[in-house]
Structures are given as C-alpha cells and as structure tokens.
Amino acid sequence: MSVRELVVLGTASQVPTRHRNHNGYLLRWDGEGILFDPGEGTQRQMLRAGVAAHDLHRICVTHFHGDHSLGLAGVIQRINLDRVPHGISAHYPRSGQKFFDRLRYATAYRETVALTEAPVDADGVLAATKTYELEARKLSHPVESYGYRLVEPDGRRMLGDRLAAHGIKGPDVGRIQREGALGDVLLDDVSEVRRGQRFAFVMDTRLCDGVYALAEGCDLLVIESTFLDEDVRLAVDHGHLTAGQAATVARDAGVRHLVLTHFSQRYSDPEEFERQARAAGFEGELTVAHDLLRVPVPKRR
C-alpha cells in the first residue's frame, strides 16, 4: 500500500529549544523517503519517529545554515553504518559544496553506500521518477537557498458511466487506456484527467518569485513562518517570512493544506501563528507543526 505523508522531525529555527528540535522533515512518497534539511539531532529524531536509515532515498538541503544542515554528518554516517542497500542522492546548493564536503567527511567512517552528489545551481527539474519530478527554485536569503517541489504526473480517471454507454468493459478498458482509442471511441470520451499531487518545501526566504512558483497549486505546502506579523521588519532583514506572509502565499497559490514551521524561540504561543494565518485569509487545512507530527498528503481532488 502506498503511503504519502510528511513526518516532522524538528521545527525550531536557529537553535533548538526544550520542545523543538532543529529542523528535519521526511516525506514518504510511495516507496521512497526524501529527507529535507537535517539539522542537528535529526538522527535521534528519526529514531523517535520510527524512521530508519533504510527509509531514505534522497536528501535535499535548502541552504547551509547550521539549523538546516548540521545533522548531515550523522545521517550520512548512519546510512553507511546500516549498509542501506540502495543508492542515495543528495541535492544542495552548489555554492555550498565546501560545506557539504566538510559534513560528509566530518570524521572517519567506512563508506558502504553509494551517495550521489547532485548539487543545484539553477531553477529546474533535478530528477524524474515514475511517480514524481523533483524541481528546485531559488529563494531569497542571505546565503544561497533553494526550495523543492514534487510534482506527480497527471493520470487518467476512467468514468464508469461513459464506459458503459460505449459498451466498453473487461480487458477492453485496459486496452483503451494503453492505446488511447478503441475503434471510434477515444480515451478522452470515457475518462478525464486525474491531476497529479503536488508537494513543496519552502524554507528560509523573503517573499520572492520562487516562493510563489513552488507553492502554486500544492496539495501540501511546508513553509517557514519564523516570525509573527508584528516583526515583519525583522523577517525582511534576516531573510524570513511571517505567518501572515506564508498564509497569503498559500491563499493566492490555491494550497489545500498549509504546514507552518521553523519558529523563532522568541514566541511562546504557537496558536498565534494559526490566528495570524487565518487573519490573512487562508481557508484551507492548516497545521502549526510540532516535533514528531505526521501529516498525510491530502487525497487527490
């Protein structure tokens, strides 16, 4: 059975707190696991969340600030210690190659797993599989940063009433799907487009074109909301978003489920992030993330 869900490993910005670990997010997408921004302590959070090294297939780092990348050393070494039986790809800004190298080889260990380095230096598609395309878009932060987006290819939904009206049943249903036509009946006559699911991961950034491009039409958007709206000046100065800004992006982009995360330690009431997001006009499903939360990708429309 395919599973599509987000496992939240950590939600703190800059420094961990008593209740929030450094960043870390695992997206389960059918049989693959994509780990985003493993901050310090990610390996332990994986253990607490029931996530094994064998579950990982890709690692995506948005940028090389410590709260988004210091856990790389431990995660990479754990992958090798556990002798993960498949290759793993790592995506990160090419401008941070020296930091990736330092983290990958921070200490001595035995390499047993093929880790493919696939750095990002421009907007575009990074990888394509049978179930998704992985894209990157540049963001606006004091250091180079990229957000990531998964797009499932559109499929077809067969319509029973139309199939019956044309007398198509049994093996002929599969045949018209494969061949696109059956006699004078076209596939379009008995089916409709089934829109593929979309997921985006947007971390440290000011408002910019990349944020909107990543969020457009997403079923599940994970986005930073480091500051509350009254501290918008701080957000702009430090290259971050407020809760209201993040929610406005989600509203305008038609997002179905918004997950706010990456909270500054200065705030003690997480419910205020939800209040400000709702005040910005976002009416979809809304989650203010906490550590070890599991969020399912919404069912197809």
PDB file of C-alpha atoms in Angstrom:
ATOM      1  CA  MET A   1       0.000   0.000   0.000  1.00  0.00           C
ATOM      2  CA  SER A   2       1.436   3.363  -1.000  1.00  0.00           C
ATOM      3  CA  VAL A   3       1.920   5.962   1.719  1.00  0.00           C
ATOM      4  CA  ARG A   4       2.302   9.675   1.180  1.00  0.00           C
ATOM      5  CA  GLU A   5       2.900  11.625   4.354  1.00  0.00           C
ATOM      6  CA  LEU A   6       5.156  14.192   5.969  1.00  0.00           C
ATOM      7  CA  VAL A   7       6.994  13.184   9.143  1.00  0.00           C
ATOM      8  CA  VAL A   8       8.072  16.284  11.075  1.00  0.00           C
ATOM      9  CA  LEU A   9      11.344  15.659  12.907  1.00  0.00           C
ATOM     10  CA  GLY A  10      12.102  19.190  14.089  1.00  0.00           C
ATOM     11  CA  THR A  11      10.562  22.658  13.897  1.00  0.00           C
ATOM     12  CA  ALA A  12      12.929  25.146  15.570  1.00  0.00           C
ATOM     13  CA  SER A  13      14.741  27.970  13.815  1.00  0.00           C
ATOM     14  CA  GLN A  14      18.370  28.836  14.585  1.00  0.00           C
ATOM     15  CA  VAL A  15      18.589  26.986  17.925  1.00  0.00           C
ATOM     16  CA  PRO A  16      16.741  24.012  19.408  1.00  0.00           C
ATOM     17  CA  THR A  17      14.512  24.561  22.431  1.00  0.00           C
ATOM     18  CA  ARG A  18      13.205  22.295  25.168  1.00  0.00           C
ATOM     19  CA  HIS A  19      10.243  21.385  22.994  1.00  0.00           C
ATOM     20  CA  ARG A  20      11.564  21.822  19.446  1.00  0.00           C
ATOM     21  CA  ASN A  21      14.493  20.118  17.752  1.00  0.00           C
ATOM     22  CA  HIS A  22      16.460  21.668  14.914  1.00  0.00           C
ATOM     23  CA  ASN A  23      14.788  21.287  11.508  1.00  0.00           C
ATOM     24  CA  GLY A  24      14.202  17.933   9.883  1.00  0.00           C
ATOM     25  CA  TYR A  25      11.398  16.655   7.648  1.00  0.00           C
ATOM     26  CA  LEU A  26      10.853  13.312   5.954  1.00  0.00           C
ATOM     27  CA  LEU A  27       8.455  12.992   3.040  1.00  0.00           C
ATOM     28  CA  ARG A  28       7.251   9.454   2.456  1.00  0.00           C
ATOM     29  CA  TRP A  29       6.171   9.217  -1.169  1.00  0.00           C
ATOM     30  CA  ASP A  30       5.037   5.703  -2.024  1.00  0.00           C
ATOM     31  CA  GLY A  31       8.171   3.583  -1.622  1.00  0.00           C
ATOM     32  CA  GLU A  32      10.639   6.469  -1.328  1.00  0.00           C
ATOM     33  CA  GLY A  33      11.761   8.663   1.527  1.00  0.00           C
ATOM     34  CA  ILE A  34      13.063  12.187   0.968  1.00  0.00           C
ATOM     35  CA  LEU A  35      14.791  13.856   3.910  1.00  0.00           C
ATOM     36  CA  PHE A  36      14.711  17.658   3.912  1.00  0.00           C
ATOM     37  CA  ASP A  37      17.062  19.925   5.881  1.00  0.00           C
ATOM     38  CA  PRO A  38      18.508  17.586   8.521  1.00  0.00           C
ATOM     39  CA  GLY A  39      19.561  19.862  11.368  1.00  0.00           C
ATOM     40  CA  GLU A  40      21.441  18.848  14.480  1.00  0.00           C
ATOM     41  CA  GLY A  41      19.787  15.939  16.285  1.00  0.00           C
ATOM     42  CA  THR A  42      17.990  14.581  13.225  1.00  0.00           C
ATOM     43  CA  GLN A  43      19.357  11.067  13.696  1.00  0.00           C
ATOM     44  CA  ARG A  44      17.812  10.833  17.172  1.00  0.00           C
ATOM     45  CA  GLN A  45      14.530  12.339  15.987  1.00  0.00           C
ATOM     46  CA  MET A  46      14.382   9.709  13.249  1.00  0.00           C
ATOM     47  CA  LEU A  47      14.649   7.037  15.940  1.00  0.00           C
ATOM     48  CA  ARG A  48      11.847   8.635  17.956  1.00  0.00           C
ATOM     49  CA  ALA A  49       9.640   8.902  14.864  1.00  0.00           C
ATOM     50  CA  GLY A  50      10.246   5.328  13.720  1.00  0.00           C
ATOM     51  CA  VAL A  51      12.212   6.383  10.653  1.00  0.00           C
ATOM     52  CA  ALA A  52      15.112   4.117   9.666  1.00  0.00           C
ATOM     53  CA  ALA A  53      18.133   4.908   7.526  1.00  0.00           C
ATOM     54  CA  HIS A  54      16.796   2.311   5.064  1.00  0.00           C
ATOM     55  CA  ASP A  55      13.782   4.600   4.521  1.00  0.00           C
ATOM     56  CA  LEU A  56      15.936   7.307   2.922  1.00  0.00           C
ATOM     57  CA  HIS A  57      16.414   7.648  -0.829  1.00  0.00           C
ATOM     58  CA  ARG A  58      17.138  11.376  -1.232  1.00  0.00           C
ATOM     59  CA  ILE A  59      18.450  14.181   0.936  1.00  0.00           C
ATOM     60  CA  CYS A  60      17.505  17.745  -0.001  1.00  0.00           C
ATOM     61  CA  VAL A  61      19.237  20.678   1.709  1.00  0.00           C
ATOM     62  CA  THR A  62      17.837  24.160   1.089  1.00  0.00           C
ATOM     63  CA  HIS A  63      20.932  26.030   2.315  1.00  0.00           C
ATOM     64  CA  PHE A  64      23.958  25.718   4.570  1.00  0.00           C
ATOM     65  CA  HIS A  65      22.946  27.380   7.782  1.00  0.00           C
ATOM     66  CA  GLY A  66      23.522  25.063  10.725  1.00  0.00           C
ATOM     67  CA  ASP A  67      19.903  24.556  11.726  1.00  0.00           C
ATOM     68  CA  HIS A  68      19.265  23.091   8.271  1.00  0.00           C
ATOM     69  CA  SER A  69      22.388  21.019   7.728  1.00  0.00           C
ATOM     70  CA  LEU A  70      24.410  20.163  10.846  1.00  0.00           C
ATOM     71  CA  GLY A  71      22.687  16.785  11.070  1.00  0.00           C
ATOM     72  CA  LEU A  72      24.055  15.726   7.687  1.00  0.00           C
ATOM     73  CA  ALA A  73      27.225  14.244   9.159  1.00  0.00           C
ATOM     74  CA  GLY A  74      25.367  11.894  11.480  1.00  0.00           C
ATOM     75  CA  VAL A  75      22.711  10.932   8.927  1.00  0.00           C
ATOM     76  CA  ILE A  76      25.285  10.117   6.240  1.00  0.00           C
ATOM     77  CA  GLN A  77      27.356   8.044   8.638  1.00  0.00           C
ATOM     78  CA  ARG A  78      24.232   6.202   9.844  1.00  0.00           C
ATOM     79  CA  ILE A  79      23.298   5.386   6.250  1.00  0.00           C
ATOM     80  CA  ASN A  80      26.704   3.744   5.848  1.00  0.00           C
ATOM     81  CA  LEU A  81      26.705   2.068   9.260  1.00  0.00           C
ATOM     82  CA  ASP A  82      23.358   0.442   8.489  1.00  0.00           C
ATOM     83  CA  ARG A  83      24.519  -0.545   4.989  1.00  0.00           C
ATOM     84  CA  VAL A  84      21.457   0.835   3.228  1.00  0.00           C
ATOM     85  CA  PRO A  85      21.021  -1.481   0.198  1.00  0.00           C
ATOM     86  CA  HIS A  86      20.168   1.218  -2.333  1.00  0.00           C
ATOM     87  CA  GLY A  87      21.882   4.349  -3.589  1.00  0.00           C
ATOM     88  CA  ILE A  88      21.002   7.760  -2.167  1.00  0.00           C
ATOM     89  CA  SER A  89      21.071  11.125  -3.939  1.00  0.00           C
ATOM     90  CA  ALA A  90      21.906  14.402  -2.212  1.00  0.00           C
ATOM     91  CA  HIS A  91      20.743  17.791  -3.527  1.00  0.00           C
ATOM     92  CA  TYR A  92      22.056  21.084  -2.127  1.00  0.00           C
ATOM     93  CA  PRO A  93      23.209  24.489  -3.439  1.00  0.00           C
ATOM     94  CA  ARG A  94      26.378  24.045  -5.456  1.00  0.00           C
ATOM     95  CA  SER A  95      27.761  27.215  -3.853  1.00  0.00           C
ATOM     96  CA  GLY A  96      27.849  25.293  -0.567  1.00  0.00           C
ATOM     97  CA  GLN A  97      29.900  22.379  -1.884  1.00  0.00           C
ATOM     98  CA  LYS A  98      32.712  23.013   0.616  1.00  0.00           C
ATOM     99  CA  PHE A  99      30.242  22.779   3.492  1.00  0.00           C
ATOM    100  CA  PHE A 100      28.749  19.564   2.142  1.00  0.00           C
ATOM    101  CA  ASP A 101      32.231  18.081   1.794  1.00  0.00           C
ATOM    102  CA  ARG A 102      33.118  19.005   5.364  1.00  0.00           C
ATOM    103  CA  LEU A 103      29.920  17.490   6.725  1.00  0.00           C
ATOM    104  CA  ARG A 104      30.164  14.346   4.618  1.00  0.00           C
ATOM    105  CA  TYR A 105      33.691  13.699   5.845  1.00  0.00           C
ATOM    106  CA  ALA A 106      33.495  15.305   9.273  1.00  0.00           C
ATOM    107  CA  THR A 107      35.015  12.218  10.919  1.00  0.00           C
ATOM    108  CA  ALA A 108      36.388   8.840   9.915  1.00  0.00           C
ATOM    109  CA  TYR A 109      33.941   6.096   8.924  1.00  0.00           C
ATOM    110  CA  ARG A 110      33.637   3.279   6.418  1.00  0.00           C
ATOM    111  CA  GLU A 111      31.694   4.129   3.265  1.00  0.00           C
ATOM    112  CA  THR A 112      29.429   1.275   2.233  1.00  0.00           C
ATOM    113  CA  VAL A 113      26.657   3.094   0.358  1.00  0.00           C
ATOM    114  CA  ALA A 114      26.689   4.906  -2.978  1.00  0.00           C
ATOM    115  CA  LEU A 115      25.872   8.544  -2.201  1.00  0.00           C
ATOM    116  CA  THR A 116      25.402  10.529  -5.399  1.00  0.00           C
ATOM    117  CA  GLU A 117      26.092  14.240  -5.096  1.00  0.00           C
ATOM    118  CA  ALA A 118      23.690  16.216  -7.303  1.00  0.00           C
ATOM    119  CA  PRO A 119      24.168  19.902  -6.425  1.00  0.00           C
ATOM    120  CA  VAL A 120      21.735  22.599  -7.561  1.00  0.00           C
ATOM    121  CA  ASP A 121      22.818  25.777  -9.320  1.00  0.00           C
ATOM    122  CA  ALA A 122      19.701  26.857 -11.230  1.00  0.00           C
ATOM    123  CA  ASP A 123      15.923  26.562 -11.292  1.00  0.00           C
ATOM    124  CA  GLY A 124      14.607  23.433 -12.953  1.00  0.00           C
ATOM    125  CA  VAL A 125      13.966  19.702 -12.743  1.00  0.00           C
ATOM    126  CA  LEU A 126      16.520  17.780 -10.681  1.00  0.00           C
ATOM    127  CA  ALA A 127      15.204  14.248 -11.062  1.00  0.00           C
ATOM    128  CA  ALA A 128      12.352  12.332 -12.646  1.00  0.00           C
ATOM    129  CA  THR A 129      10.934   9.012 -11.499  1.00  0.00           C
ATOM    130  CA  LYS A 130       7.798   7.069 -12.364  1.00  0.00           C
ATOM    131  CA  THR A 131       5.861   8.802  -9.591  1.00  0.00           C
ATOM    132  CA  TYR A 132       7.252  12.354  -9.445  1.00  0.00           C
ATOM    133  CA  GLU A 133       9.501  15.058 -10.793  1.00  0.00           C
ATOM    134  CA  LEU A 134      11.674  16.889  -8.269  1.00  0.00           C
ATOM    135  CA  GLU A 135      12.123  20.585  -9.039  1.00  0.00           C
ATOM    136  CA  ALA A 136      14.120  23.384  -7.422  1.00  0.00           C
ATOM    137  CA  ARG A 137      13.529  27.142  -7.295  1.00  0.00           C
ATOM    138  CA  LYS A 138      15.898  29.776  -5.974  1.00  0.00           C
ATOM    139  CA  LEU A 139      14.805  31.676  -2.868  1.00  0.00           C
ATOM    140  CA  SER A 140      15.896  34.962  -1.215  1.00  0.00           C
ATOM    141  CA  HIS A 141      18.099  34.532   1.859  1.00  0.00           C
ATOM    142  CA  PRO A 142      21.475  35.939   2.981  1.00  0.00           C
ATOM    143  CA  VAL A 143      23.106  32.708   1.728  1.00  0.00           C
ATOM    144  CA  GLU A 144      22.084  30.915  -1.452  1.00  0.00           C
ATOM    145  CA  SER A 145      18.945  28.893  -0.808  1.00  0.00           C
ATOM    146  CA  TYR A 146      16.660  26.689  -2.903  1.00  0.00           C
ATOM    147  CA  GLY A 147      13.185  25.351  -2.274  1.00  0.00           C
ATOM    148  CA  TYR A 148      11.992  21.993  -3.569  1.00  0.00           C
ATOM    149  CA  ARG A 149       8.786  20.800  -5.212  1.00  0.00           C
ATOM    150  CA  LEU A 150       7.483  17.341  -6.116  1.00  0.00           C
ATOM    151  CA  VAL A 151       5.000  17.027  -8.956  1.00  0.00           C
ATOM    152  CA  GLU A 152       3.239  13.777  -9.735  1.00  0.00           C
ATOM    153  CA  PRO A 153       2.454  13.308 -13.446  1.00  0.00           C
ATOM    154  CA  ASP A 154      -1.198  13.713 -14.321  1.00  0.00           C
ATOM    155  CA  GLY A 155      -3.069  10.455 -14.852  1.00  0.00           C
ATOM    156  CA  ARG A 156      -6.477   9.406 -16.152  1.00  0.00           C
ATOM    157  CA  ARG A 157      -9.640   8.610 -14.239  1.00  0.00           C
ATOM    158  CA  MET A 158     -11.887   6.154 -16.081  1.00  0.00           C
ATOM    159  CA  LEU A 159     -15.597   7.068 -15.973  1.00  0.00           C
ATOM    160  CA  GLY A 160     -17.836   4.057 -15.490  1.00  0.00           C
ATOM    161  CA  ASP A 161     -20.984   5.582 -16.944  1.00  0.00           C
ATOM    162  CA  ARG A 162     -19.220   6.611 -20.149  1.00  0.00           C
ATOM    163  CA  LEU A 163     -17.528   3.228 -20.490  1.00  0.00           C
ATOM    164  CA  ALA A 164     -20.912   1.553 -20.122  1.00  0.00           C
ATOM    165  CA  ALA A 165     -22.513   3.901 -22.643  1.00  0.00           C
ATOM    166  CA  HIS A 166     -19.928   2.830 -25.223  1.00  0.00           C
ATOM    167  CA  GLY A 167     -20.153  -0.840 -24.265  1.00  0.00           C
ATOM    168  CA  ILE A 168     -16.547  -0.997 -23.096  1.00  0.00           C
ATOM    169  CA  LYS A 169     -15.797  -3.474 -20.319  1.00  0.00           C
ATOM    170  CA  GLY A 170     -13.369  -6.150 -19.182  1.00  0.00           C
ATOM    171  CA  PRO A 171      -9.987  -6.284 -20.958  1.00  0.00           C
ATOM    172  CA  ASP A 172     -11.061  -3.530 -23.347  1.00  0.00           C
ATOM    173  CA  VAL A 173     -10.844  -0.991 -20.507  1.00  0.00           C
ATOM    174  CA  GLY A 174      -7.126  -1.639 -20.186  1.00  0.00           C
ATOM    175  CA  ARG A 175      -6.717  -1.672 -23.941  1.00  0.00           C
ATOM    176  CA  ILE A 176      -8.204   1.790 -24.451  1.00  0.00           C
ATOM    177  CA  GLN A 177      -6.025   3.097 -21.620  1.00  0.00           C
ATOM    178  CA  ARG A 178      -2.893   1.722 -23.285  1.00  0.00           C
ATOM    179  CA  GLU A 179      -3.720   2.547 -26.893  1.00  0.00           C
ATOM    180  CA  GLY A 180      -5.706   5.775 -26.494  1.00  0.00           C
ATOM    181  CA  ALA A 181      -8.609   4.590 -28.636  1.00  0.00           C
ATOM    182  CA  LEU A 182     -10.855   1.607 -29.260  1.00  0.00           C
ATOM    183  CA  GLY A 183     -12.457   1.745 -32.671  1.00  0.00           C
ATOM    184  CA  ASP A 184     -14.124   5.147 -32.930  1.00  0.00           C
ATOM    185  CA  VAL A 185     -14.055   5.723 -29.152  1.00  0.00           C
ATOM    186  CA  LEU A 186     -11.233   7.917 -27.857  1.00  0.00           C
ATOM    187  CA  LEU A 187      -9.762   7.720 -24.383  1.00  0.00           C
ATOM    188  CA  ASP A 188     -10.963  11.304 -23.805  1.00  0.00           C
ATOM    189  CA  ASP A 189     -14.526  10.103 -24.436  1.00  0.00           C
ATOM    190  CA  VAL A 190     -14.525   7.729 -21.454  1.00  0.00           C
ATOM    191  CA  SER A 191     -12.121   9.333 -18.985  1.00  0.00           C
ATOM    192  CA  GLU A 192     -10.937  12.595 -17.515  1.00  0.00           C
ATOM    193  CA  VAL A 193      -7.600  13.955 -16.368  1.00  0.00           C
ATOM    194  CA  ARG A 194      -6.670  12.966 -12.811  1.00  0.00           C
ATOM    195  CA  ARG A 195      -4.469  15.775 -11.589  1.00  0.00           C
ATOM    196  CA  GLY A 196      -1.204  14.635 -10.039  1.00  0.00           C
ATOM    197  CA  GLN A 197      -0.428  15.574  -6.449  1.00  0.00           C
ATOM    198  CA  ARG A 198       1.961  18.401  -5.634  1.00  0.00           C
ATOM    199  CA  PHE A 199       4.162  18.979  -2.594  1.00  0.00           C
ATOM    200  CA  ALA A 200       6.502  21.890  -1.865  1.00  0.00           C
ATOM    201  CA  PHE A 201       9.127  22.592   0.778  1.00  0.00           C
ATOM    202  CA  VAL A 202       9.982  26.264   1.322  1.00  0.00           C
ATOM    203  CA  MET A 203      12.465  27.232   3.990  1.00  0.00           C
ATOM    204  CA  ASP A 204      14.424  30.377   4.820  1.00  0.00           C
ATOM    205  CA  THR A 205      13.438  33.124   2.401  1.00  0.00           C
ATOM    206  CA  ARG A 206      11.876  36.520   1.943  1.00  0.00           C
ATOM    207  CA  LEU A 207       8.895  36.832  -0.369  1.00  0.00           C
ATOM    208  CA  CYS A 208      10.126  36.285  -3.929  1.00  0.00           C
ATOM    209  CA  ASP A 209       9.034  34.736  -7.240  1.00  0.00           C
ATOM    210  CA  GLY A 210      10.476  31.375  -6.217  1.00  0.00           C
ATOM    211  CA  VAL A 211       8.152  31.106  -3.216  1.00  0.00           C
ATOM    212  CA  TYR A 212       5.070  31.553  -5.377  1.00  0.00           C
ATOM    213  CA  ALA A 213       6.333  29.187  -8.079  1.00  0.00           C
ATOM    214  CA  LEU A 214       6.941  26.453  -5.517  1.00  0.00           C
ATOM    215  CA  ALA A 215       3.582  26.893  -3.786  1.00  0.00           C
ATOM    216  CA  GLU A 216       1.406  27.083  -6.911  1.00  0.00           C
ATOM    217  CA  GLY A 217      -1.412  24.543  -6.758  1.00  0.00           C
ATOM    218  CA  CYS A 218       0.140  22.468  -3.970  1.00  0.00           C
ATOM    219  CA  ASP A 219      -1.794  19.812  -2.127  1.00  0.00           C
ATOM    220  CA  LEU A 220       0.674  20.110   0.775  1.00  0.00           C
ATOM    221  CA  LEU A 221       2.926  23.116   1.361  1.00  0.00           C
ATOM    222  CA  VAL A 222       5.539  23.089   4.131  1.00  0.00           C
ATOM    223  CA  ILE A 223       6.742  26.647   4.626  1.00  0.00           C
ATOM    224  CA  GLU A 224       8.716  28.608   7.172  1.00  0.00           C
ATOM    225  CA  SER A 225       6.984  31.206   9.307  1.00  0.00           C
ATOM    226  CA  THR A 226       9.827  32.239  11.555  1.00  0.00           C
ATOM    227  CA  PHE A 227       8.223  35.485  12.726  1.00  0.00           C
ATOM    228  CA  LEU A 228       4.811  36.839  13.615  1.00  0.00           C
ATOM    229  CA  ASP A 229       3.458  39.723  11.549  1.00  0.00           C
ATOM    230  CA  GLU A 230       4.342  42.434  14.049  1.00  0.00           C
ATOM    231  CA  ASP A 231       8.016  41.555  13.476  1.00  0.00           C
ATOM    232  CA  VAL A 232       7.885  41.800   9.690  1.00  0.00           C
ATOM    233  CA  ARG A 233      10.863  44.175   9.672  1.00  0.00           C
ATOM    234  CA  LEU A 234      12.991  41.537  11.363  1.00  0.00           C
ATOM    235  CA  ALA A 235      11.751  38.966   8.874  1.00  0.00           C
ATOM    236  CA  VAL A 236      12.797  41.078   5.893  1.00  0.00           C
ATOM    237  CA  ASP A 237      16.161  41.966   7.420  1.00  0.00           C
ATOM    238  CA  HIS A 238      17.043  38.350   8.181  1.00  0.00           C
ATOM    239  CA  GLY A 239      15.550  36.774   5.055  1.00  0.00           C
ATOM    240  CA  HIS A 240      12.463  35.111   6.524  1.00  0.00           C
ATOM    241  CA  LEU A 241       8.663  35.039   6.311  1.00  0.00           C
ATOM    242  CA  THR A 242       5.958  35.894   8.813  1.00  0.00           C
ATOM    243  CA  ALA A 243       2.928  33.714   9.495  1.00  0.00           C
ATOM    244  CA  GLY A 244       0.716  36.130   7.592  1.00  0.00           C
ATOM    245  CA  GLN A 245       3.038  36.244   4.594  1.00  0.00           C
ATOM    246  CA  ALA A 246       3.249  32.461   4.405  1.00  0.00           C
ATOM    247  CA  ALA A 247      -0.524  32.154   4.622  1.00  0.00           C
ATOM    248  CA  THR A 248      -1.052  34.819   1.962  1.00  0.00           C
ATOM    249  CA  VAL A 249       1.208  32.883  -0.396  1.00  0.00           C
ATOM    250  CA  ALA A 250      -0.779  29.726   0.307  1.00  0.00           C
ATOM    251  CA  ARG A 251      -4.086  31.530  -0.204  1.00  0.00           C
ATOM    252  CA  ASP A 252      -3.067  33.049  -3.519  1.00  0.00           C
ATOM    253  CA  ALA A 253      -1.457  29.808  -4.755  1.00  0.00           C
ATOM    254  CA  GLY A 254      -4.529  27.668  -4.059  1.00  0.00           C
ATOM    255  CA  VAL A 255      -2.803  25.452  -1.489  1.00  0.00           C
ATOM    256  CA  ARG A 256      -5.017  22.772   0.063  1.00  0.00           C
ATOM    257  CA  HIS A 257      -3.058  22.004   3.247  1.00  0.00           C
ATOM    258  CA  LEU A 258      -0.616  24.518   4.740  1.00  0.00           C
ATOM    259  CA  VAL A 259       2.018  23.451   7.271  1.00  0.00           C
ATOM    260  CA  LEU A 260       3.728  26.299   9.141  1.00  0.00           C
ATOM    261  CA  THR A 261       7.085  25.588  10.781  1.00  0.00           C
ATOM    262  CA  HIS A 262      10.598  26.938  11.631  1.00  0.00           C
ATOM    263  CA  PHE A 263       9.518  29.074  14.572  1.00  0.00           C
ATOM    264  CA  SER A 264      11.665  31.632  16.374  1.00  0.00           C
ATOM    265  CA  GLN A 265      12.362  30.874  20.026  1.00  0.00           C
ATOM    266  CA  ARG A 266      11.077  34.349  20.910  1.00  0.00           C
ATOM    267  CA  TYR A 267       7.450  33.168  20.719  1.00  0.00           C
ATOM    268  CA  SER A 268       5.758  31.028  23.365  1.00  0.00           C
ATOM    269  CA  ASP A 269       2.225  30.723  21.938  1.00  0.00           C
ATOM    270  CA  PRO A 270       2.098  28.590  18.748  1.00  0.00           C
ATOM    271  CA  GLU A 271      -1.624  29.276  18.393  1.00  0.00           C
ATOM    272  CA  GLU A 272      -0.820  32.880  17.441  1.00  0.00           C
ATOM    273  CA  PHE A 273       0.714  31.608  14.186  1.00  0.00           C
ATOM    274  CA  GLU A 274      -2.580  29.951  13.314  1.00  0.00           C
ATOM    275  CA  ARG A 275      -4.577  33.062  14.241  1.00  0.00           C
ATOM    276  CA  GLN A 276      -2.440  35.271  12.018  1.00  0.00           C
ATOM    277  CA  ALA A 277      -2.560  32.772   9.159  1.00  0.00           C
ATOM    278  CA  ARG A 278      -6.356  32.715   9.309  1.00  0.00           C
ATOM    279  CA  ALA A 279      -6.460  36.516   9.549  1.00  0.00           C
ATOM    280  CA  ALA A 280      -4.520  36.613   6.270  1.00  0.00           C
ATOM    281  CA  GLY A 281      -7.420  34.832   4.582  1.00  0.00           C
ATOM    282  CA  PHE A 282      -6.180  31.265   4.210  1.00  0.00           C
ATOM    283  CA  GLU A 283      -9.218  28.990   4.409  1.00  0.00           C
ATOM    284  CA  GLY A 284      -7.714  25.567   3.629  1.00  0.00           C
ATOM    285  CA  GLU A 285      -6.475  22.956   6.051  1.00  0.00           C
ATOM    286  CA  LEU A 286      -3.857  24.448   8.370  1.00  0.00           C
ATOM    287  CA  THR A 287      -1.304  22.827  10.663  1.00  0.00           C
ATOM    288  CA  VAL A 288       1.106  24.565  13.018  1.00  0.00           C
ATOM    289  CA  ALA A 289       3.809  21.923  13.131  1.00  0.00           C
ATOM    290  CA  HIS A 290       5.320  20.353  16.198  1.00  0.00           C
ATOM    291  CA  ASP A 291       8.051  17.750  16.502  1.00  0.00           C
ATOM    292  CA  LEU A 292       7.174  14.129  15.607  1.00  0.00           C
ATOM    293  CA  LEU A 293       3.929  15.149  13.890  1.00  0.00           C
ATOM    294  CA  ARG A 294       2.717  13.110  10.907  1.00  0.00           C
ATOM    295  CA  VAL A 295       0.769  14.926   8.195  1.00  0.00           C
ATOM    296  CA  PRO A 296      -0.829  12.927   5.358  1.00  0.00           C
ATOM    297  CA  VAL A 297      -0.726  14.333   1.845  1.00  0.00           C
ATOM    298  CA  PRO A 298      -4.381  15.193   1.017  1.00  0.00           C
ATOM    299  CA  LYS A 299      -6.218  12.706  -1.151  1.00  0.00           C
ATOM    300  CA  ARG A 300      -6.434  13.530  -4.832  1.00  0.00           C
ATOM    301  CA  ARG A 301      -9.092  16.002  -5.808  1.00  0.00           C
TER     302      ARG A 301
END
